[in-house]
Short mmCIF file of C-alpha atoms in Angstrom, two decimals:
data_model
loop_
_atom_site.label_atom_id
_atom_site.label_comp_id
_atom_site.label_asym_id
_atom_site.label_seq_id
_atom_site.Cartn_x
_atom_site.Cartn_y
_atom_site.Cartn_z
CA MET A 1 101.12 81.94 117.75
CA LEU A 2 98.37 80.78 115.60
CA LEU A 3 95.75 82.10 117.98
CA GLY A 4 97.48 85.57 117.82
CA ILE A 5 97.61 85.45 114.03
CA SER A 6 93.97 84.51 113.78
CA VAL A 7 92.92 87.66 116.11
CA GLY A 8 95.41 89.71 113.93
CA LEU A 9 93.74 88.77 110.77
CA VAL A 10 90.17 89.71 112.08
CA VAL A 11 91.48 93.21 113.54
CA GLY A 12 93.43 93.80 110.49
CA ILE A 13 90.43 93.37 108.20
CA LEU A 14 88.14 95.85 110.28
CA PRO A 15 89.35 99.44 109.24
CA GLY A 16 90.75 101.73 111.92
CA LEU A 17 91.52 99.35 114.57
CA GLY A 18 95.08 98.52 114.13
CA GLY A 19 97.59 96.80 116.41
CA VAL A 20 96.93 98.82 119.76
CA VAL A 21 93.45 97.48 119.53
CA GLY A 22 94.22 93.86 118.73
CA MET A 23 97.04 93.97 121.63
CA SER A 24 94.62 95.30 123.98
CA LEU A 25 92.10 92.72 123.19
CA LEU A 26 94.58 89.86 123.88
CA LEU A 27 96.03 91.47 126.78
CA PRO A 28 93.59 90.51 129.55
CA PHE A 29 93.71 86.77 128.42
CA ILE A 30 97.55 86.52 129.12
CA TYR A 31 97.10 86.19 132.87
CA GLY A 32 98.51 82.82 134.11
CA MET A 33 99.58 81.71 130.77
CA ASP A 34 103.31 80.53 130.24
CA PRO A 35 105.44 83.63 129.28
CA HIS A 36 106.73 82.02 126.07
CA ALA A 37 103.37 81.25 125.02
CA ALA A 38 101.91 84.57 125.88
CA THR A 39 104.58 86.47 124.18
CA ALA A 40 104.08 84.12 121.04
CA MET A 41 100.34 85.04 120.97
CA LEU A 42 100.90 88.84 121.29
CA ILE A 43 103.91 88.94 118.61
CA GLY A 44 101.73 86.74 116.17
CA MET A 45 99.06 89.14 116.59
CA ALA A 46 101.33 92.19 116.10
CA ALA A 47 103.20 90.77 113.09
CA VAL A 48 99.97 90.01 110.92
CA ILE A 49 98.21 93.08 111.60
CA ALA A 50 100.81 94.95 109.20
CA THR A 51 99.70 92.46 106.61
CA ALA A 52 96.01 92.25 107.21
CA ASP A 53 95.37 95.88 107.23
CA THR A 54 96.03 95.89 103.58
CA PHE A 55 92.43 94.57 102.97
CA PRO A 56 90.32 97.81 103.95
CA SER A 57 92.96 100.12 102.58
CA ILE A 58 92.87 98.44 98.97
CA LEU A 59 89.06 97.18 99.05
CA ILE A 60 87.64 100.24 100.70
CA GLY A 61 89.79 103.33 100.60
CA VAL A 62 89.92 103.35 104.34
CA PRO A 63 93.17 102.85 106.15
CA GLY A 64 93.11 99.39 108.17
CA SER A 65 95.56 100.93 110.48
CA ALA A 66 97.93 103.97 110.91
CA GLY A 67 100.49 102.38 108.86
CA SER A 68 98.42 101.67 105.79
CA GLN A 69 97.35 105.00 104.97
CA ALA A 70 99.86 105.54 102.04
CA THR A 71 98.81 102.12 100.61
CA ILE A 72 95.22 103.85 99.64
CA LEU A 73 96.94 106.25 97.31
CA ASP A 74 97.62 103.70 94.56
CA GLY A 75 95.88 100.29 96.13
CA TYR A 76 92.56 101.72 95.87
CA PRO A 77 92.73 102.92 92.26
CA MET A 78 94.03 99.80 91.28
CA ALA A 79 90.89 98.00 92.88
CA GLN A 80 88.67 100.65 91.19
CA GLN A 81 90.48 99.58 87.76
CA GLY A 82 89.82 95.76 88.44
CA LYS A 83 93.46 95.02 89.77
CA ALA A 84 92.50 94.32 93.40
CA GLY A 85 94.18 91.00 93.04
CA ARG A 86 97.56 92.44 91.75
CA ALA A 87 97.49 94.97 94.36
CA LEU A 88 96.62 92.53 97.15
CA SER A 89 99.19 90.13 95.95
CA ALA A 90 102.11 92.70 95.57
CA ALA A 91 101.25 93.93 99.12
CA PHE A 92 101.44 90.33 100.68
CA SER A 93 104.57 89.55 99.03
CA ALA A 94 106.39 92.81 99.95
CA SER A 95 105.00 92.35 103.61
CA LEU A 96 106.50 89.04 103.75
CA VAL A 97 109.83 90.25 102.78
CA GLY A 98 109.72 93.28 104.80
CA GLY A 99 108.76 91.44 107.96
CA LEU A 100 111.48 88.84 107.52
CA ILE A 101 113.90 91.61 107.05
CA GLY A 102 112.71 93.27 110.39
CA ALA A 103 113.21 90.05 112.36
CA LEU A 104 116.59 89.22 110.96
CA VAL A 105 117.68 92.69 111.79
CA LEU A 106 116.35 92.35 115.32
CA PHE A 107 118.13 89.24 115.72
CA ALA A 108 121.30 90.34 114.13
CA ILE A 109 121.54 93.49 116.45
CA LEU A 110 121.23 91.71 119.86
CA PRO A 111 124.73 90.58 120.06
CA VAL A 112 125.90 94.17 119.25
CA ALA A 113 123.38 95.67 121.60
CA ARG A 114 124.13 93.47 124.79
CA PRO A 115 127.25 95.34 125.80
CA LEU A 116 125.80 98.80 125.12
CA VAL A 117 122.56 97.95 127.07
CA LEU A 118 124.43 96.48 129.95
CA ALA A 119 126.59 99.66 130.31
CA PHE A 120 123.50 101.90 130.81
CA GLN A 121 122.72 102.61 134.37
CA SER A 122 119.43 103.82 135.93
CA PRO A 123 120.34 107.55 135.34
CA HIS A 124 120.76 106.94 131.61
CA LEU A 125 117.55 104.96 131.47
CA PHE A 126 115.67 107.65 133.10
CA MET A 127 116.79 110.13 130.66
CA LEU A 128 115.93 107.56 127.59
CA THR A 129 112.64 107.53 129.00
CA VAL A 130 112.12 111.38 129.16
CA LEU A 131 113.81 111.44 125.50
CA GLY A 132 110.97 108.89 124.51
CA LEU A 133 108.23 110.94 125.94
CA CYS A 134 109.46 114.05 124.25
CA VAL A 135 109.50 112.44 120.84
CA VAL A 136 106.26 110.77 121.25
CA GLY A 137 104.34 113.79 122.42
CA LEU A 138 105.51 115.68 119.50
CA LEU A 139 105.27 113.41 116.66
CA ALA A 140 101.65 112.42 117.45
CA GLY A 141 99.19 114.60 115.71
CA LYS A 142 99.20 117.84 113.98
CA TYR A 143 99.71 120.07 117.13
CA PRO A 144 102.86 119.43 119.30
CA PHE A 145 101.36 120.80 122.48
CA ARG A 146 98.46 118.67 122.34
CA GLY A 147 100.99 115.64 122.05
CA ILE A 148 102.91 116.72 124.98
CA LEU A 149 99.46 117.43 127.05
CA ALA A 150 98.22 113.98 126.20
CA THR A 151 101.57 112.33 127.24
CA LEU A 152 101.19 114.17 130.52
CA ILE A 153 97.60 113.08 131.00
CA GLY A 154 98.70 109.42 130.47
CA ILE A 155 101.39 109.91 133.24
CA MET A 156 98.61 111.50 135.71
CA ILE A 157 96.40 108.44 134.85
CA ALA A 158 99.36 106.05 135.78
CA MET A 159 99.77 108.02 139.14
CA LEU A 160 96.31 106.61 140.27
CA GLY A 161 96.69 104.02 142.99
CA SER A 162 99.97 103.03 145.02
CA ALA A 163 103.33 104.60 144.43
CA PRO A 164 106.19 102.46 143.49
CA SER A 165 108.50 103.43 146.25
CA THR A 166 106.27 103.70 149.17
CA VAL A 167 102.77 102.11 150.51
CA THR A 168 100.96 105.50 150.02
CA PHE A 169 98.01 105.68 147.79
CA ARG A 170 97.53 108.66 145.37
CA PHE A 171 94.26 110.18 144.21
CA VAL A 172 92.01 107.33 145.12
CA GLY A 173 89.85 108.73 147.68
CA ASP A 174 87.65 105.98 149.09
CA SER A 175 87.75 103.95 146.11
CA VAL A 176 89.18 100.29 146.86
CA TYR A 177 89.03 99.65 143.07
CA LEU A 178 91.52 102.51 142.32
CA MET A 179 94.20 101.50 144.91
CA ASP A 180 95.84 99.29 142.22
CA GLY A 181 95.49 101.71 139.76
CA ILE A 182 93.76 101.44 136.08
CA PRO A 183 94.55 98.34 134.34
CA LEU A 184 96.53 98.77 130.89
CA ALA A 185 94.15 96.46 128.83
CA ILE A 186 91.10 98.64 130.05
CA LEU A 187 93.07 101.95 129.09
CA ALA A 188 93.96 100.75 125.57
CA MET A 189 90.64 99.26 124.75
CA GLY A 190 88.83 102.35 126.03
CA LEU A 191 91.13 104.78 124.21
CA PHE A 192 91.37 103.06 120.74
CA ALA A 193 88.77 100.36 120.15
CA VAL A 194 85.53 102.10 121.49
CA PRO A 195 86.02 105.03 119.40
CA GLU A 196 86.55 103.21 116.01
CA ILE A 197 83.56 101.21 116.83
CA ILE A 198 81.27 104.13 117.67
CA ASP A 199 82.42 105.66 114.17
CA LEU A 200 81.69 102.38 112.53
CA LEU A 201 78.19 102.26 114.06
CA ALA A 202 77.60 106.03 113.10
CA ASP A 203 78.49 105.34 109.35
CA ASN A 204 76.06 102.50 109.15
CA ARG A 205 77.43 101.06 105.75
CA ALA A 206 78.93 98.08 104.37
CA VAL A 207 82.73 97.74 105.07
CA SER A 208 83.59 97.26 101.40
CA LYS A 209 82.44 98.61 98.22
CA VAL A 210 84.19 95.94 96.30
CA LYS A 211 82.59 92.56 96.18
CA GLU A 212 85.08 90.32 94.20
CA VAL A 213 88.91 90.18 94.24
CA SER A 214 90.02 89.97 90.82
CA SER A 215 92.66 87.87 89.10
CA GLY A 216 96.32 89.08 88.91
CA TRP A 217 97.84 87.33 91.75
CA LYS A 218 101.11 85.98 89.90
CA ASP A 219 101.56 89.59 88.44
CA GLY A 220 101.59 90.95 91.92
CA VAL A 221 104.27 88.62 93.19
CA ARG A 222 106.24 89.22 89.96
CA ASP A 223 106.05 92.97 90.56
CA THR A 224 107.55 92.50 94.13
CA PHE A 225 110.54 90.75 93.00
CA ARG A 226 110.78 93.01 89.97
CA ASN A 227 111.21 95.95 92.32
CA ARG A 228 113.20 93.96 94.94
CA TRP A 229 115.61 97.09 95.50
CA LEU A 230 112.67 99.05 96.23
CA VAL A 231 111.46 96.56 98.67
CA LEU A 232 114.88 96.21 100.38
CA ARG A 233 115.23 100.16 100.61
CA SER A 234 111.88 100.42 102.24
CA ALA A 235 112.24 97.67 104.64
CA ALA A 236 115.55 99.13 105.69
CA LEU A 237 113.87 102.36 106.16
CA GLY A 238 111.04 100.78 108.13
CA VAL A 239 113.41 99.21 110.61
CA ALA A 240 115.28 102.38 111.05
CA VAL A 241 112.33 104.54 111.73
CA GLY A 242 110.70 101.83 113.88
CA ALA A 243 113.57 101.79 116.08
CA ILE A 244 113.12 105.67 116.94
CA PRO A 245 110.61 105.94 119.69
CA GLY A 246 107.32 107.82 118.79
CA LEU A 247 107.79 107.69 115.02
CA GLY A 248 106.40 104.13 114.33
CA GLY A 249 103.47 103.33 111.85
CA SER A 250 101.81 106.71 111.47
CA VAL A 251 105.03 107.99 109.65
CA VAL A 252 106.94 105.18 108.16
CA ASP A 253 104.42 104.41 105.31
CA TRP A 254 104.58 107.98 104.19
CA LEU A 255 108.37 108.29 104.12
CA SER A 256 108.55 104.89 102.46
CA TYR A 257 106.09 106.19 99.76
CA GLY A 258 108.02 109.60 99.45
CA GLN A 259 111.47 107.82 98.74
CA ALA A 260 109.70 105.34 96.18
CA VAL A 261 108.30 108.53 94.31
CA GLN A 262 111.50 110.39 94.55
CA SER A 263 113.85 107.32 93.44
CA ALA A 264 111.39 106.42 90.34
CA LYS A 265 112.25 107.69 86.83
CA ASP A 266 108.65 107.60 85.75
CA LYS A 267 106.39 109.43 88.42
CA SER A 268 103.42 109.80 86.29
CA GLY A 269 101.57 106.64 87.67
CA PHE A 270 101.96 107.45 91.36
CA GLY A 271 98.43 108.18 92.81
CA LYS A 272 96.54 106.61 89.90
CA GLY A 273 97.15 102.87 90.39
CA ASP A 274 101.02 102.33 90.45
CA VAL A 275 101.91 98.93 92.07
CA ARG A 276 105.22 100.37 93.46
CA GLY A 277 102.99 103.00 95.64
CA VAL A 278 101.80 99.63 97.16
CA ILE A 279 104.93 97.75 97.25
CA ALA A 280 106.94 100.58 99.30
CA PRO A 281 104.62 101.38 102.31
CA GLU A 282 103.66 97.67 102.79
CA SER A 283 107.29 96.45 103.10
CA SER A 284 108.40 99.24 105.49
CA ASN A 285 105.32 98.74 107.65
CA ASN A 286 106.04 95.20 108.41
CA ALA A 287 109.53 95.76 108.68
CA LYS A 288 109.08 98.47 111.20
CA GLU A 289 107.68 95.86 113.78
CA GLY A 290 111.18 94.59 114.16
CA GLY A 291 112.60 97.99 114.73
CA ALA A 292 110.17 99.01 117.11
CA LEU A 293 111.02 96.08 119.27
CA ILE A 294 114.57 97.20 119.63
CA PRO A 295 114.01 100.12 122.02
CA THR A 296 111.06 98.07 123.55
CA MET A 297 112.92 95.18 124.65
CA LEU A 298 116.49 96.65 125.13
CA PHE A 299 115.48 99.90 126.96
CA GLY A 300 111.98 99.56 127.83
CA ILE A 301 110.87 102.51 125.65
CA PRO A 302 108.10 101.49 123.33
CA GLY A 303 108.83 102.15 119.48
CA SER A 304 105.19 102.44 118.67
CA GLY A 305 101.73 102.23 120.01
CA THR A 306 101.62 98.51 119.49
CA THR A 307 104.73 97.84 121.38
CA ALA A 308 103.79 100.08 124.21
CA VAL A 309 100.80 97.73 125.00
CA LEU A 310 103.29 94.91 124.48
CA LEU A 311 105.55 96.54 126.88
CA GLY A 312 102.74 96.54 129.56
CA GLY A 313 101.96 92.83 128.67
CA LEU A 314 105.68 91.84 129.52
CA ILE A 315 105.51 93.56 132.55
CA LEU A 316 102.30 91.76 133.68
CA LEU A 317 104.07 88.53 132.83
CA GLY A 318 106.75 89.43 135.29
CA ILE A 319 109.30 90.31 132.46
CA GLN A 320 111.18 93.62 132.89
CA PRO A 321 112.37 95.02 129.67
CA GLY A 322 115.91 96.14 129.73
CA PRO A 323 119.17 94.51 130.18
CA SER A 324 117.52 91.40 131.57
CA MET A 325 116.26 90.66 128.21
CA LEU A 326 119.72 89.90 127.00
CA THR A 327 120.66 87.81 130.29
CA SER A 328 118.15 86.10 132.43
CA ASP A 329 115.12 86.31 130.15
CA LEU A 330 117.05 85.76 126.73
CA SER A 331 114.87 82.76 125.93
CA ILE A 332 111.89 85.26 125.83
CA THR A 333 113.70 87.62 123.53
CA LEU A 334 114.59 84.83 121.18
CA THR A 335 111.01 83.53 121.21
CA ILE A 336 109.79 86.98 120.29
CA VAL A 337 112.27 87.30 117.34
CA TRP A 338 111.54 83.85 115.83
CA THR A 339 107.84 84.24 116.43
CA LEU A 340 107.92 87.64 114.48
CA ALA A 341 109.70 85.73 111.45
CA LEU A 342 107.25 82.88 111.50
CA ALA A 343 104.11 84.90 111.83
CA ASN A 344 105.08 87.02 108.95
CA VAL A 345 105.38 83.82 106.81
CA VAL A 346 102.18 82.11 108.21
CA GLY A 347 100.29 85.55 107.98
CA ALA A 348 101.14 86.44 104.37
CA PHE A 349 100.13 82.86 103.25
CA ALA A 350 96.76 83.13 105.14
CA CYS A 351 96.22 86.30 103.65
CA PHE A 352 96.68 84.79 100.28
CA LEU A 353 94.37 81.96 100.78
CA LEU A 354 91.63 84.02 102.66
CA SER A 355 91.42 86.81 100.26
CA ARG A 356 88.14 85.97 98.24
CA PRO A 357 86.34 85.02 101.38
CA ILE A 358 87.38 88.17 103.16
CA ALA A 359 86.34 90.18 100.14
CA ARG A 360 82.84 88.59 100.62
CA LEU A 361 82.82 89.16 104.38
CA SER A 362 83.72 92.83 103.89
CA THR A 363 80.21 93.45 102.18
CA ILE A 364 78.46 92.85 105.51
CA PRO A 365 77.21 95.95 107.15
CA ALA A 366 79.85 97.03 109.79
CA ALA A 367 77.02 97.20 112.38
CA LYS A 368 76.91 93.57 112.53
CA PHE A 369 80.48 93.34 113.52
CA ALA A 370 80.25 95.86 116.32
CA PRO A 371 78.18 93.92 118.81
CA PHE A 372 80.65 90.91 118.66
CA LEU A 373 83.52 93.13 119.27
CA LEU A 374 81.89 94.78 122.18
CA ILE A 375 81.08 91.57 123.97
CA VAL A 376 84.77 90.38 123.51
CA MET A 377 85.97 93.84 125.12
CA LEU A 378 83.53 93.78 128.01
CA VAL A 379 84.29 90.27 128.91
CA GLY A 380 88.09 91.07 128.62
CA ALA A 381 87.72 94.40 130.59
CA TYR A 382 85.94 92.44 133.30
CA GLN A 383 88.37 89.76 133.43
CA ASN A 384 91.16 92.24 134.70
CA THR A 385 89.95 92.24 138.43
CA ASN A 386 86.52 90.78 138.16
CA GLN A 387 85.00 93.88 139.53
CA TRP A 388 82.39 96.36 138.35
CA GLY A 389 84.76 99.04 138.48
CA ASP A 390 86.57 97.29 135.31
CA LEU A 391 83.20 97.98 133.26
CA VAL A 392 82.87 101.49 134.70
CA ALA A 393 86.38 102.60 133.87
CA PHE A 394 86.18 100.91 130.43
CA ILE A 395 83.11 103.01 129.59
CA VAL A 396 84.46 106.13 130.95
CA ILE A 397 87.76 105.86 129.29
CA GLY A 398 86.06 104.88 126.01
CA LEU A 399 84.03 108.25 126.11
CA PHE A 400 87.04 110.01 126.82
CA GLY A 401 88.82 108.61 124.02
CA TRP A 402 86.07 109.19 121.66
CA LEU A 403 86.27 113.00 122.66
CA LEU A 404 90.00 112.91 121.90
CA LYS A 405 89.36 111.38 118.59
CA SER A 406 86.34 113.71 117.64
CA TYR A 407 88.55 116.91 118.66
CA ASP A 408 91.66 115.71 116.94
CA TRP A 409 93.72 114.99 120.00
CA PRO A 410 96.36 112.35 119.86
CA ARG A 411 95.77 109.04 121.68
CA ALA A 412 98.67 107.18 121.48
CA PRO A 413 100.86 109.62 123.75
CA VAL A 414 98.27 109.04 126.56
CA LEU A 415 98.85 105.32 126.28
CA ILE A 416 102.56 105.59 126.14
CA GLY A 417 102.81 108.23 128.81
CA PHE A 418 100.83 105.71 131.05
CA VAL A 419 103.20 102.90 130.27
CA LEU A 420 106.29 104.84 130.93
CA ALA A 421 105.29 106.50 134.10
CA PRO A 422 106.37 103.66 136.32
CA SER A 423 109.75 103.42 134.58
CA ILE A 424 110.24 107.09 135.10
CA GLU A 425 109.36 107.05 138.78
CA ARG A 426 111.36 103.95 139.31
CA TYR A 427 114.54 105.00 137.61
CA LEU A 428 114.34 108.50 139.16
CA THR A 429 114.32 107.11 142.69
CA ILE A 430 116.91 104.66 142.19
CA SER A 431 119.10 107.32 140.60
CA ALA A 432 118.47 109.82 143.41
CA SER A 433 118.87 107.20 146.21
CA ARG A 434 122.17 105.71 144.73
CA TYR A 435 123.84 108.89 143.43
CA GLY A 436 122.06 111.83 144.95
CA TRP A 437 122.29 114.72 142.58
CA SER A 438 125.54 113.97 141.26
CA TRP A 439 124.11 111.86 138.53
CA LEU A 440 122.83 115.13 136.82
CA ALA A 441 126.63 115.84 135.87
CA ASP A 442 127.06 112.64 134.06
CA PRO A 443 128.14 113.34 130.48
CA ILE A 444 125.77 110.66 129.12
CA VAL A 445 122.84 112.19 131.05
CA ILE A 446 123.68 115.62 129.77
CA VAL A 447 123.91 114.56 126.17
CA ILE A 448 120.57 112.88 126.24
CA GLY A 449 119.04 115.86 127.93
CA VAL A 450 120.33 118.14 125.44
CA LEU A 451 119.00 115.85 122.57
CA ALA A 452 115.39 115.85 124.35
CA VAL A 453 115.48 119.53 124.51
CA GLY A 454 116.51 119.86 120.97
CA VAL A 455 113.96 117.24 119.82
CA VAL A 456 111.08 119.42 121.45
CA ILE A 457 112.45 122.88 119.98
CA ALA A 458 113.00 121.24 116.55
CA GLY A 459 109.53 119.62 116.75
CA VAL A 460 107.57 122.51 117.63
CA ARG A 461 109.24 124.81 115.03
CA ALA A 462 108.71 121.94 112.23
CA LYS A 463 104.94 121.67 113.22
CA ARG A 464 104.50 125.50 113.49
CA LYS A 465 106.23 125.77 109.84
CA GLY A 466 104.05 123.19 108.48
CA LEU A 467 100.76 124.65 109.81
CA GLY A 468 101.83 128.00 108.62
CA GLU A 469 102.33 126.46 105.08
CA THR A 470 99.02 124.59 105.16
#
C-alpha cells in the first residue's frame, strides 16, 4: 500500500497524468505478487492520486488529472493571492473526509448488494456490460459518435489473438507475438502516458510558477469543518456519480462545483478565490473512487478509467469481478475496502508533510522528469512478455494515443472497450449456449436494453443541444 501511495504521489504531482497512467505504470509489476498485496498496491495508488493531483491544479493552474479541473477555478486564484497554503490545506482535508466516506459507503453496500449480484445471470451481465459501453461511449468527449467509435476501436483491439471460446486466432497473420493479444498495461501506458509526456516536452517549461507555499494551513482545515455540510453533500454526490459507469472523474468535480455555487447564499466569490470552490470538487473527487469500485467489483463494469485498468489487474491476478467478489474472493474485496480507507488517511497526511518540498520540486523543468518516466514505462512494457514486440506495440499505441488527443478524440472509451470486450464475448457465449435465444425475452434483459437505447438517444440529443448553444 505504501509503495502504491508513493507512486500515486509522484504521478499526481505531474500535471495531466492521473490515475489511469499511475495504474498502468504499476500493472506490469503485479505479475507473481500475492493478490492481497497487489490489490493493496493498486488501490493505494488510486486513492492518493485524487489527493495529490491538487498540487498542479492549485500551484500551476493545470489539472493534475481529469477530476481536478474544477479545483483550478478557485484554487489557482487563491495561490496567486498568496493563499496557496490555505487552499492546499482545505483541499487535503476535504479529500480525506470524502475518501473515507467513499470507503464506508462501499463497505456498507456490500451486504445489500450480495443478494442482488447473486441473482444476476449471464444474460443480465451481458446487457449490463453493453449498457456500460453505451454510457462510456457517449459521456467521453464533446462528440458522442467519437466516443462510440473509440469504444468500438477498443473492442477491435481486444479481438486480436485467441478467441475466448475457441482455439482460433484472429487478425494475427504470421505474428507469434499477437497470438496472445495486446497486453493491457501496454495499451494503457501508450494511450495515456505517452501523449502527456510528449506535451510536457513540447511545452519545455518549469512545472510550477509558484515557488513557495504560503502559510494558512490551520485556516484551510477550519474552512473544511466550517463547511462540513458542503463536504458531506459533495462526497455523497461523488459516490453516486462514481457508481454510474462512464461518468467518473471528468464529470463529478464539475457537478459538485455547480451544486456548491447553487447552494451558496453569496456567490460573488466563486471563480475569484473562494475556498468553497476548492472544498466541494476535492471532496467529491476522492469519494468517487469508492463509488466507482461498486460496479467494478460487483458487475465487472468499470466505473472510471482508473477502475478499468484495475479491472484488468484483477483479471491478471486470477480474480474474476462479479458474484465471486462476495463469496470466494470476499477477502480480496475487504482488502480493497480497507486499503481505500487507510490510503486516504496516509495520503492526506503525506501531502500535508510534503507540501513545501513538492512546491520546490515543481520548479524543475518538466523535460527533466520525462526521461525518468519514459525509462520506467519502457521497462514496464518489456516486462509483459519479454519480447521486442512489447516495445514496438508500446511506441505504436503511444503515437496512436497522441493522435487521438491531438484531434480531440476521447481515449478512455478505447481502454474501457478493450477491457470489457472479453466479458461481452464470454457472457454472450454462455447465454447463447445455455438459453439459446430465449434469454432475449427475459424482462430484466429487455429493461436494460431499453435503458441502453434511451441513454444513447438522450446522450446524442444532449450533446447536439450543447454544441448548438456553444
